[in-house]
Tab-separated table of C-alpha atoms and ligand atoms in Angstrom:
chain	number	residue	atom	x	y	z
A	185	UNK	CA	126.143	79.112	124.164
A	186	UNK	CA	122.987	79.970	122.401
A	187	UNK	CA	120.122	78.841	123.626
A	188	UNK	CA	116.449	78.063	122.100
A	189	UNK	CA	115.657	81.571	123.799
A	190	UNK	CA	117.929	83.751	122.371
A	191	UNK	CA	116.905	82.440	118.663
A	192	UNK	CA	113.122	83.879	119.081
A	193	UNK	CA	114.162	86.550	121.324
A	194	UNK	CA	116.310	87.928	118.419
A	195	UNK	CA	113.937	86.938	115.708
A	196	UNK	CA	111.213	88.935	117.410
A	197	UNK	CA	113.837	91.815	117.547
A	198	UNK	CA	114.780	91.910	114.228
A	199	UNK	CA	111.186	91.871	112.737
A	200	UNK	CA	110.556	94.959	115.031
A	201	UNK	CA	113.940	96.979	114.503
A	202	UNK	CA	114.125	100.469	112.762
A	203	UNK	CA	117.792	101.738	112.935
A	204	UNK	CA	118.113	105.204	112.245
A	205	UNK	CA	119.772	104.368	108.823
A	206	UNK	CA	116.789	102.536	107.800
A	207	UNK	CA	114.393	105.408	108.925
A	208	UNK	CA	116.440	107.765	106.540
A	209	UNK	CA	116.076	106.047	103.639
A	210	UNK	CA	112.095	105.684	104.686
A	211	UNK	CA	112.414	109.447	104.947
A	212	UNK	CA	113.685	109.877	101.740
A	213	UNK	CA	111.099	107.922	100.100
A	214	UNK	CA	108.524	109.322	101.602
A	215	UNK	CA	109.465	112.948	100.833
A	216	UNK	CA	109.339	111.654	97.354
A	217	UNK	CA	105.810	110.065	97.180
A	218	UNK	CA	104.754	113.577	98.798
A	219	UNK	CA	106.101	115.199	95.962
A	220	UNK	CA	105.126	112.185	93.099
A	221	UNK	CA	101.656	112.969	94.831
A	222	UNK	CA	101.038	116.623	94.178
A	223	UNK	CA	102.779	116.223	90.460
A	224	UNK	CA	100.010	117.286	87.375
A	225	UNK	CA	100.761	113.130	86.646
A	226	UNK	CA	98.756	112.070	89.954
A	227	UNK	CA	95.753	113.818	88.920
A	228	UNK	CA	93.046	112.372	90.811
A	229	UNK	CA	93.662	111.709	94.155
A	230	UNK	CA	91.640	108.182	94.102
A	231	UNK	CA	94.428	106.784	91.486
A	232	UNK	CA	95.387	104.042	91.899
A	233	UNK	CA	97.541	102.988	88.809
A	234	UNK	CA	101.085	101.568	89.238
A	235	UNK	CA	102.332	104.924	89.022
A	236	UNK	CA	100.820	107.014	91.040
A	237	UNK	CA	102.216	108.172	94.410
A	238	UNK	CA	100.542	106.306	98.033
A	239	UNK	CA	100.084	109.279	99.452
A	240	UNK	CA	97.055	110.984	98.057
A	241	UNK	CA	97.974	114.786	98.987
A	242	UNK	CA	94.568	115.325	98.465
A	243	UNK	CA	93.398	119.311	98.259
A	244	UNK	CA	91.200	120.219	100.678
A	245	UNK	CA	89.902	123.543	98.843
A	246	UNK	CA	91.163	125.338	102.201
A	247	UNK	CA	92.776	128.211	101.196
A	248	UNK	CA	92.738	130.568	104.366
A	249	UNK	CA	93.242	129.972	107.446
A	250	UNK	CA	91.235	131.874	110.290
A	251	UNK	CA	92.848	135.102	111.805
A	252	UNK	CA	90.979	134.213	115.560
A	253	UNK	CA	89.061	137.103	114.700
A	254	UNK	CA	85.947	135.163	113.581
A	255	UNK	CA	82.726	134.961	115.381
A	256	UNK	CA	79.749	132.912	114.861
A	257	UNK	CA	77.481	129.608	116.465
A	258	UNK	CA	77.525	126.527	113.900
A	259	UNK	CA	77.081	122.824	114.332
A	260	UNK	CA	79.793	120.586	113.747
A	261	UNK	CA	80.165	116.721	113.616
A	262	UNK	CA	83.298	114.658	114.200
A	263	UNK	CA	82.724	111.020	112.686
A	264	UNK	CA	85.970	108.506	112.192
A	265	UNK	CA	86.517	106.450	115.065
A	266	UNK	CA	84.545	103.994	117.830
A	267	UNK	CA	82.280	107.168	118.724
A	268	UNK	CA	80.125	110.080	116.509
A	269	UNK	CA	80.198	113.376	118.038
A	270	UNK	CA	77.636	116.205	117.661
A	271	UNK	CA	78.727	119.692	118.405
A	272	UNK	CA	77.577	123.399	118.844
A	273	UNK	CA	80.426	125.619	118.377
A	274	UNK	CA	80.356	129.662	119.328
A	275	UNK	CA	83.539	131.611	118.173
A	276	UNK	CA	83.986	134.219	120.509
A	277	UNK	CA	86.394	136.647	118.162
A	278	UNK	CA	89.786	136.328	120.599
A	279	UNK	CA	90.366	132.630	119.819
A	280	UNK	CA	88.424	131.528	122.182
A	281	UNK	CA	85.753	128.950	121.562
A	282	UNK	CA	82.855	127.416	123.686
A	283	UNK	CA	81.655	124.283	122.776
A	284	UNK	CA	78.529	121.647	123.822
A	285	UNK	CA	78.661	118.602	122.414
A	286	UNK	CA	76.575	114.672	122.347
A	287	UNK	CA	79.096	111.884	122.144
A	288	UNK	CA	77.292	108.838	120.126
A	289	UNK	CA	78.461	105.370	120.057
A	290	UNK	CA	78.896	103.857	116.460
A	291	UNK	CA	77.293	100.381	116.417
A	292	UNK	CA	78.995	97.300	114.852
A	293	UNK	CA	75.879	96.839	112.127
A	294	UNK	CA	76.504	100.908	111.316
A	295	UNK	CA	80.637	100.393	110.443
A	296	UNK	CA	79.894	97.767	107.867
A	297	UNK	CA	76.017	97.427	106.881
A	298	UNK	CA	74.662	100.016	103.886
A	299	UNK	CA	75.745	103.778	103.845
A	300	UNK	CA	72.105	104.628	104.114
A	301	UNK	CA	71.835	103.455	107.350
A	302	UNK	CA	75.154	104.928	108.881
A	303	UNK	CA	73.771	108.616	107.345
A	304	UNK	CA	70.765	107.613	108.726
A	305	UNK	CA	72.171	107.288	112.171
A	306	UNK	CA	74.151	110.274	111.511
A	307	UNK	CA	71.157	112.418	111.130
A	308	UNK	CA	69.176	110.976	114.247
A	309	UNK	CA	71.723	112.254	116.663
A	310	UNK	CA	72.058	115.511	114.913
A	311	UNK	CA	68.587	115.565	115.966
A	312	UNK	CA	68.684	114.127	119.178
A	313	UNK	CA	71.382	116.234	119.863
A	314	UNK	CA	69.371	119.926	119.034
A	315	UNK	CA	66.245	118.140	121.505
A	316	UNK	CA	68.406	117.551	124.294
A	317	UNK	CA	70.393	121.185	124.057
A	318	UNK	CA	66.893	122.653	123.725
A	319	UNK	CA	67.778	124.167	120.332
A	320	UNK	CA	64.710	124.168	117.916
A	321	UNK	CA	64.123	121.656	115.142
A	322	UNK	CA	62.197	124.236	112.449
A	323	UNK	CA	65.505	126.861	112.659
A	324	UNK	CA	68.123	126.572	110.018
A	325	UNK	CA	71.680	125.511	111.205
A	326	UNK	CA	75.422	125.814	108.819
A	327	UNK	CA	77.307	122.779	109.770
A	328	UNK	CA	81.019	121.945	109.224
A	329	UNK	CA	81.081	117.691	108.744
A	330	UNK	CA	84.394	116.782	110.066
A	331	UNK	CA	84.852	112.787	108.194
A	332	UNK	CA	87.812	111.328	109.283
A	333	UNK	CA	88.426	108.950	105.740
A	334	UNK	CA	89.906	109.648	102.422
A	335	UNK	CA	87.703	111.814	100.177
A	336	UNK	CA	88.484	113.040	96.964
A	337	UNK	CA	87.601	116.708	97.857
A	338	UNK	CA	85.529	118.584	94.718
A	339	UNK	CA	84.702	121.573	96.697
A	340	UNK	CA	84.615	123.008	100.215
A	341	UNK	CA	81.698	121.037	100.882
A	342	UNK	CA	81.704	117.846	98.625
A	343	UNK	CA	83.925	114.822	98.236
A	344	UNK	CA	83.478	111.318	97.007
A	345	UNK	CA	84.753	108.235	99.411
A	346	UNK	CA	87.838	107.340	97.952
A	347	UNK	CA	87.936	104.067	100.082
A	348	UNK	CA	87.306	103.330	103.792
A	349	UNK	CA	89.690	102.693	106.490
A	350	UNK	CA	89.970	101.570	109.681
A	351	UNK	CA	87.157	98.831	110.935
A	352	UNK	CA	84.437	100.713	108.447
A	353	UNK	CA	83.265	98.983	105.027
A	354	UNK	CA	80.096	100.464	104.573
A	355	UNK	CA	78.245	99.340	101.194
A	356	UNK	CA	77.732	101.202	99.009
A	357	UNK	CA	79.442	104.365	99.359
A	358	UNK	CA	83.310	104.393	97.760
A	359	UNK	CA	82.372	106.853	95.038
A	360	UNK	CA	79.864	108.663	96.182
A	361	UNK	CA	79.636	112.478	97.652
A	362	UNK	CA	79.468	112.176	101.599
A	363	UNK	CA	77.721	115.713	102.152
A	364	UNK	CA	74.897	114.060	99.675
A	365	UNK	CA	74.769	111.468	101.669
A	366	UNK	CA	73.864	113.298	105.123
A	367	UNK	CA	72.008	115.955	103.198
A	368	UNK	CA	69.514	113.285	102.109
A	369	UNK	CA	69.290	112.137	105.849
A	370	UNK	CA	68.756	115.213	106.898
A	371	UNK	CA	65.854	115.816	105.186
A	372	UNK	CA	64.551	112.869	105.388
A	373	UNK	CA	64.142	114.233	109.424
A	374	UNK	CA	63.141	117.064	107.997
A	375	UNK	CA	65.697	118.772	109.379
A	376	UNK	CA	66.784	122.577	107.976
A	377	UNK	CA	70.831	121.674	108.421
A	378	UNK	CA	72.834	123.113	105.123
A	379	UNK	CA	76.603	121.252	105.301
A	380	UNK	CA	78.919	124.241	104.669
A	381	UNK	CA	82.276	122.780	104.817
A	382	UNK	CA	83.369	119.120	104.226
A	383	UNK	CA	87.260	118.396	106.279
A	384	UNK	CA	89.450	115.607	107.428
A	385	UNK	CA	90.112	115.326	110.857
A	386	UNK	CA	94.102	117.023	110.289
A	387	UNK	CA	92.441	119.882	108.302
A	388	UNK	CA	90.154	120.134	111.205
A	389	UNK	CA	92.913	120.280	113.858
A	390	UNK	CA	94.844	122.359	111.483
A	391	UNK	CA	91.922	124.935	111.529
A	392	UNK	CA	90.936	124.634	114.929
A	393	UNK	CA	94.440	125.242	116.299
A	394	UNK	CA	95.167	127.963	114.061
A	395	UNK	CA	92.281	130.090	115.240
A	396	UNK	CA	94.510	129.852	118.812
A	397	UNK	CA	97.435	130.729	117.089
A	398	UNK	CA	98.318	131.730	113.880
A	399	UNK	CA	101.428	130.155	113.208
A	400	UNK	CA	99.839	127.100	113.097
A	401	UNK	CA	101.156	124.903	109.984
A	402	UNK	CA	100.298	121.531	110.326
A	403	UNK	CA	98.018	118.851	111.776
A	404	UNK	CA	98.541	115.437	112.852
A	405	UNK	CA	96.538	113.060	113.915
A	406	UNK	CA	98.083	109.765	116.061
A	407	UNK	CA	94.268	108.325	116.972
A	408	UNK	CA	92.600	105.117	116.464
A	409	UNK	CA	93.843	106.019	112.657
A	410	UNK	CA	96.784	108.539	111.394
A	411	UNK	CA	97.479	110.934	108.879
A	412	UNK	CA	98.674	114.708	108.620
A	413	UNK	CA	97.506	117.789	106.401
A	414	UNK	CA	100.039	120.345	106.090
A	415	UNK	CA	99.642	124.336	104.275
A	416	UNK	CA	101.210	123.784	100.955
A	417	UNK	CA	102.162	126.819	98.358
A	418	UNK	CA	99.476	126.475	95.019
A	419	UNK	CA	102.795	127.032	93.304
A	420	UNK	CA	103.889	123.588	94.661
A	421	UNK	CA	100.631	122.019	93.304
A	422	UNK	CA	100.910	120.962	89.350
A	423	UNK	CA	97.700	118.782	89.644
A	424	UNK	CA	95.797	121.627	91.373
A	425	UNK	CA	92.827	122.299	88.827
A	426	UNK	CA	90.066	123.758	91.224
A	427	UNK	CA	90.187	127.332	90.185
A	428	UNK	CA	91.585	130.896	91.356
A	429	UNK	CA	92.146	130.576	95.201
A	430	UNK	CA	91.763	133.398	97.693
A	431	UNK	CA	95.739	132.813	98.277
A	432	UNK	CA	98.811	131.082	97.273
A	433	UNK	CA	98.164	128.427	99.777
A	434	UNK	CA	96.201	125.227	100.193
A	435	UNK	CA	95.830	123.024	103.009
A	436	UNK	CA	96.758	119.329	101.821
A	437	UNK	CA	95.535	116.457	103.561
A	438	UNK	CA	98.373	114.001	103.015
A	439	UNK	CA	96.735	110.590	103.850
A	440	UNK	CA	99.894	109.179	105.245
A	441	UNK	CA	98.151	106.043	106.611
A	442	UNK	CA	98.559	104.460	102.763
A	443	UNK	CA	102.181	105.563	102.574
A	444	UNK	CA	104.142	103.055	100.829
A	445	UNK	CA	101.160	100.858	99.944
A	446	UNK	CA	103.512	98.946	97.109
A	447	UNK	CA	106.017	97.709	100.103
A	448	UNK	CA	108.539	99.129	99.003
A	449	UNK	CA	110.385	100.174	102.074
A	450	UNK	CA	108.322	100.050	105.044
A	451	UNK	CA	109.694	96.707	107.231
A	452	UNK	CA	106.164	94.337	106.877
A	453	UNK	CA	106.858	91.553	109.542
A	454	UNK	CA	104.816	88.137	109.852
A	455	UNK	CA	102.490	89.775	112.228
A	456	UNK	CA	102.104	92.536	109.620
A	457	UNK	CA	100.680	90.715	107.072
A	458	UNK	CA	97.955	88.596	109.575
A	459	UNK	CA	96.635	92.132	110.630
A	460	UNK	CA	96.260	93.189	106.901
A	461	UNK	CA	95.066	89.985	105.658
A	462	UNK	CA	92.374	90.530	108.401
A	463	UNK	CA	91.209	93.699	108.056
A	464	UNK	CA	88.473	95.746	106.260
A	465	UNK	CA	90.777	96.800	103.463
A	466	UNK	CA	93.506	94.646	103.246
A	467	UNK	CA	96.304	95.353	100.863
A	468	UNK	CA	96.670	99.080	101.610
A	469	UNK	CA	97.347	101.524	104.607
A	470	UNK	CA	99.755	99.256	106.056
A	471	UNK	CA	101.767	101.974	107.404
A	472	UNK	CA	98.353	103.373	109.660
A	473	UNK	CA	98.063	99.584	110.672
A	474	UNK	CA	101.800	99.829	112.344
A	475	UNK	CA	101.386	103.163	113.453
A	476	UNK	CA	97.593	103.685	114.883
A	477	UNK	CA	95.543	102.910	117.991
A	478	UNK	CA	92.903	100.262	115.985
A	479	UNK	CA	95.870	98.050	115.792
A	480	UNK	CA	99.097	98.405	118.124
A	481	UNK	CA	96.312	95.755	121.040
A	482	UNK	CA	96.079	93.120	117.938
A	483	UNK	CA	99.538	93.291	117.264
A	484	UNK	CA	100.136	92.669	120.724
A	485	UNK	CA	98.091	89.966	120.628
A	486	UNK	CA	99.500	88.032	117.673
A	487	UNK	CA	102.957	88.466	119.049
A	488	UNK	CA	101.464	86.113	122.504
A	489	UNK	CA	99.907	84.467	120.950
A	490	UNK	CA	102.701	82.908	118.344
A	491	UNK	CA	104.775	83.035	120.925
A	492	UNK	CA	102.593	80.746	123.826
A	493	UNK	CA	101.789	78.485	120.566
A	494	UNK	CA	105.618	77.814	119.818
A	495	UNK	CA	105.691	77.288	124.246
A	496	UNK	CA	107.705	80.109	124.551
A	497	UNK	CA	104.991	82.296	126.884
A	498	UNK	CA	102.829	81.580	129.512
A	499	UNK	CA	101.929	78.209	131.044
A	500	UNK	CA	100.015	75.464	129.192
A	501	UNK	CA	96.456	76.687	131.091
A	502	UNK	CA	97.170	80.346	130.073
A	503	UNK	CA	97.812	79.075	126.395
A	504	UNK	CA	94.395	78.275	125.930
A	505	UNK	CA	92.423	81.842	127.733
A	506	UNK	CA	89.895	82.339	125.161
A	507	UNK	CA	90.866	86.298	125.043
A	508	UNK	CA	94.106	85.586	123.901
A	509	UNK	CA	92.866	83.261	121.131
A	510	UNK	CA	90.172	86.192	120.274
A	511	UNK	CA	90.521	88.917	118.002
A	512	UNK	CA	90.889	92.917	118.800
A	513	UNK	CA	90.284	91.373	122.522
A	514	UNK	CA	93.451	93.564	123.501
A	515	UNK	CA	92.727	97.184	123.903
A	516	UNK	CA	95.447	99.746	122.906
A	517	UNK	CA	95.859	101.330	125.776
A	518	UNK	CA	97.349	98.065	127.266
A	519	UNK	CA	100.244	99.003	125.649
A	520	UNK	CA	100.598	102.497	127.892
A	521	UNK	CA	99.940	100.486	130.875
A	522	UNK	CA	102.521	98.285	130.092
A	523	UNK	CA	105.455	100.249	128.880
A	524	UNK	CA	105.252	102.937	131.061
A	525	UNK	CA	105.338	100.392	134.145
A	526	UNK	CA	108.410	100.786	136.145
A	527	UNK	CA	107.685	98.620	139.218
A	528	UNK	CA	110.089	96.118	139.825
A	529	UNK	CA	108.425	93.497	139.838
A	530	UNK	CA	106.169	94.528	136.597
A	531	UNK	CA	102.822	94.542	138.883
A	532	UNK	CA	100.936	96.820	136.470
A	533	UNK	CA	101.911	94.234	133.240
A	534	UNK	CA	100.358	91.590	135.650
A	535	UNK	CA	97.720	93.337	136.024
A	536	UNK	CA	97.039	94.469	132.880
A	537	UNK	CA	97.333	90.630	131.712
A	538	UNK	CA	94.617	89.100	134.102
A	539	UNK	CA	92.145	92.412	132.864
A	540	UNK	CA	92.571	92.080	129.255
A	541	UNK	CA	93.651	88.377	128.743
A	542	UNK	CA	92.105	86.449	132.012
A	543	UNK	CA	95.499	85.876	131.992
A	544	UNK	CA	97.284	85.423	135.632
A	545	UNK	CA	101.245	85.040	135.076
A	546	UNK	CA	103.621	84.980	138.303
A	547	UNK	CA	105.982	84.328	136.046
A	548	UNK	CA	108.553	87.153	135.665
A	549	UNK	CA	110.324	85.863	132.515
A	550	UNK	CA	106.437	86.324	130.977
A	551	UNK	CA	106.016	89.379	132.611
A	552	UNK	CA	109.587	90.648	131.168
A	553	UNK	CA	108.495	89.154	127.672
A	554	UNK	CA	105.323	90.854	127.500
A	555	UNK	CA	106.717	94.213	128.755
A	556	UNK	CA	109.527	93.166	126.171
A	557	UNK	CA	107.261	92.954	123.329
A	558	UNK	CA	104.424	96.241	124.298
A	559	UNK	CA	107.957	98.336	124.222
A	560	UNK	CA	108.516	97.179	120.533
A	561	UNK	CA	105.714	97.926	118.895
A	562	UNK	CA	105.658	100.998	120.659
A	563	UNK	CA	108.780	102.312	119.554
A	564	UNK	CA	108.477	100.949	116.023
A	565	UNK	CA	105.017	103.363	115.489
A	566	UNK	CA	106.679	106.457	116.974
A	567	UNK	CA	109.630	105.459	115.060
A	568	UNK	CA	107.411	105.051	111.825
A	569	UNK	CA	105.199	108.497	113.154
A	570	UNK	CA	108.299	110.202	113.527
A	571	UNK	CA	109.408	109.954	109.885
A	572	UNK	CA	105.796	111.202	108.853
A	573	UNK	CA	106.384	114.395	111.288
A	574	UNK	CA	110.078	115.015	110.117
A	575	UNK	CA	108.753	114.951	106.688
A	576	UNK	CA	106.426	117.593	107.146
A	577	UNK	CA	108.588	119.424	109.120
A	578	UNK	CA	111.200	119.473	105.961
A	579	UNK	CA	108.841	120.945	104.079
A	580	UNK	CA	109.298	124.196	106.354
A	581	UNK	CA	112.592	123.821	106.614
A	582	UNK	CA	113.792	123.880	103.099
B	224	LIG	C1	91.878	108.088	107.444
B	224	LIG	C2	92.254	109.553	107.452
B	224	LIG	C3	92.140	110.099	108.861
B	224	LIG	C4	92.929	109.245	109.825
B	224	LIG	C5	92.830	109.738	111.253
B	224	LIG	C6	92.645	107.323	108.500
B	224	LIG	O1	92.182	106.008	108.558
B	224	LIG	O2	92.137	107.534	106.181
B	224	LIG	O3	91.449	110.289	106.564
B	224	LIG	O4	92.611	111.418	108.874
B	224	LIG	O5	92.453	107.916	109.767
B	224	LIG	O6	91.540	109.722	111.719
């Protein structure tokens, strides 16, 4: 007999399954934007006609990688995520590297009020960061701007803003050149910092890494936002147009997080669309927003929350905890806690529920629901990352 149970118990299945049939056609596609994307008809990488590929395969002018051999002290910032960081780097020559670094918290007002004020804040902790590691303000630093967000690269150290992602919407900055941007700040401080290099976080990781080792192909990132840059033959590159390079090879930041932004394969559930139709850029990077960190808590939470609302989860009093009713109020690493808890009687999901939700179940047919439904979305993103990996992995392959 089938009971009332079973029908949402297989409904929620189904709108999280990714059979391995599925994920090669997904593969397939995506090999094909990556190629659609570096084609001489996908000239600028901030196209967005019908035609044009959803993954940007954007050149990042890197055209070397280091041999470890380098040596040198710069500056380098890391901005893309909840929290602004503010390094000194030293190369020591034998791969090694020593690094200091200010971590900065990233207010609310900064993520969406005007790009003058985000640069602004930018350049403050640049400077509060040379006060408080006693380096001084009147000498001239090189600094490498690490800006986690899609940027149509126009040299090693420009780019305009494409678009943002992730919870940024800053005004008035799609189009503009970012290094501009914190240049102006900069000397607004009067401070005597020249940006040298421009990179997305994978080119970043790319470089970083491959001054360890020198094999080093590829970088991922799986963070509170994902994408990949991979080295790519200039051979391979029919919309490259930037000039004689020092090799045949150019680091490409893919910008996987927009992959299939026309729907065309990628399996958009229910819960899908609310988390796009509520975000900063709805419409586009859906496949970040079922892979990445900013949004595996929410999903979570829409998933209880349907579920309590239909009186399938939790008891009436729970129904109503005003975490569960609020957004983002689930934190990603929930998930973790939850799927990799192997007690019998689920005591870290328990937990984890009275924490994060106020929530206090006994009940172990919530508990198994809610372990149920963190191990779904789970899989489905490493599924989903795992087609983004293999793809870049063909590319050495073949
Ligand atoms: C951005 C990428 C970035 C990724 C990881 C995405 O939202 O568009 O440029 O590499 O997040 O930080």
């Amino acid at each position: 007999m089938v009971t009332s149970d079973d029908v949402w118990q297989s409904e929620l299945e189904a709108a999280f399954s990714l059979p391995t049939a599925r994920l090669q056609s997904i593969l397939q596609f995506f090999l094909g934007e990556m190629e659609r994307g570096l084609s001489a008809a996908d000239q600028s990488s901030s196209s967005s006609s019908s035609s044009s590929s959803s993954l940007k395969m954007i050149p990042s002018f890197v055209d070397s990688l280091p041999a470890g051999t380098e040596t040198g002290r710069m500056l380098a910032l890391d901005l893309g995520g909840t929290n602004f960081r503010v390094f000194e780097v030293v190369l020591k020559g034998d791969g090694a590297v020593a690094a200091r670094h200010n971590k900065y918290k990233v207010s609310d007002a900064h993520k969406v009020g005007p790009a003058e004020d985000l640069f602004g804040f930018l350049a403050e902790c640049i400077k509060d960061f040379l006060v408080t590691s006693g380096l001084p303000l009147d000498e001239t630093y090189v600094l490498g701007f690490t800006f986690s967000f899609p940027v149509d690269q126009t040299s090693i150290n420009s780019g305009t803003l494409i678009e943002w992602t992730k919870d940024f919407t800053c005004t008035h900055a799609v189009g503009r050149d970012v290094c501009l941007l914190l240049d102006q700040a900069l000397r607004k401080l009067a401070l005597k910092v020249r940006v040298a290099a421009l990179v997305n976080d994978t080119v970043g990781t790319l470089i970083a890494h491959a001054y360890q080792d020198t094999k080093t192909v590829a970088g991922v990132i799986l963070g509170t936002g994902t994408n990949a840059a991979y080295v790519e033959k200039v051979a391979n590159i029919p919309k490259w147009h930037g000039g004689a390079t020092k090799t045949d090879s150019m680091v490409i930041n893919i910008e996987w997080g927009g992959f299939d932004n026309q729907k065309k394969v990628l399996p958009v559930n229910k819960y899908d669309a609310s988390i796009d139709a509520a975000s900063g850029n709805p419409g586009v990077y859906l496949y970040e927003k079922m892979v990445s960190g900013h949004y595996l808590g929410e999903l979570a939470r829409l998933i209880f929350l349907d579920l309590a609302t239909q009186g399938h989860l939790f008891a009436p009093r729970d129904r109503v905890s005003v975490k569960l009713h609020t957004p983002h109020s689930i934190e990603t690493d929930f998930l973790s806690l939850v799927e990799s808890d192997t007690t019998a009687d689920l005591a870290h999901t328990k937990k984890a529920l009275a924490d994060q939700l106020a929530i206090a179940t006994e009940s172990p047919k919530d508990l198994q629901t809610v372990h149920r439904i963190c191990h779904l979305i789970g899989l489905r993103a490493a599924r989903l990352a795992a087609v983004g990996v293999a793809a870049v992995v063909n590319i050495f392959l073949f």
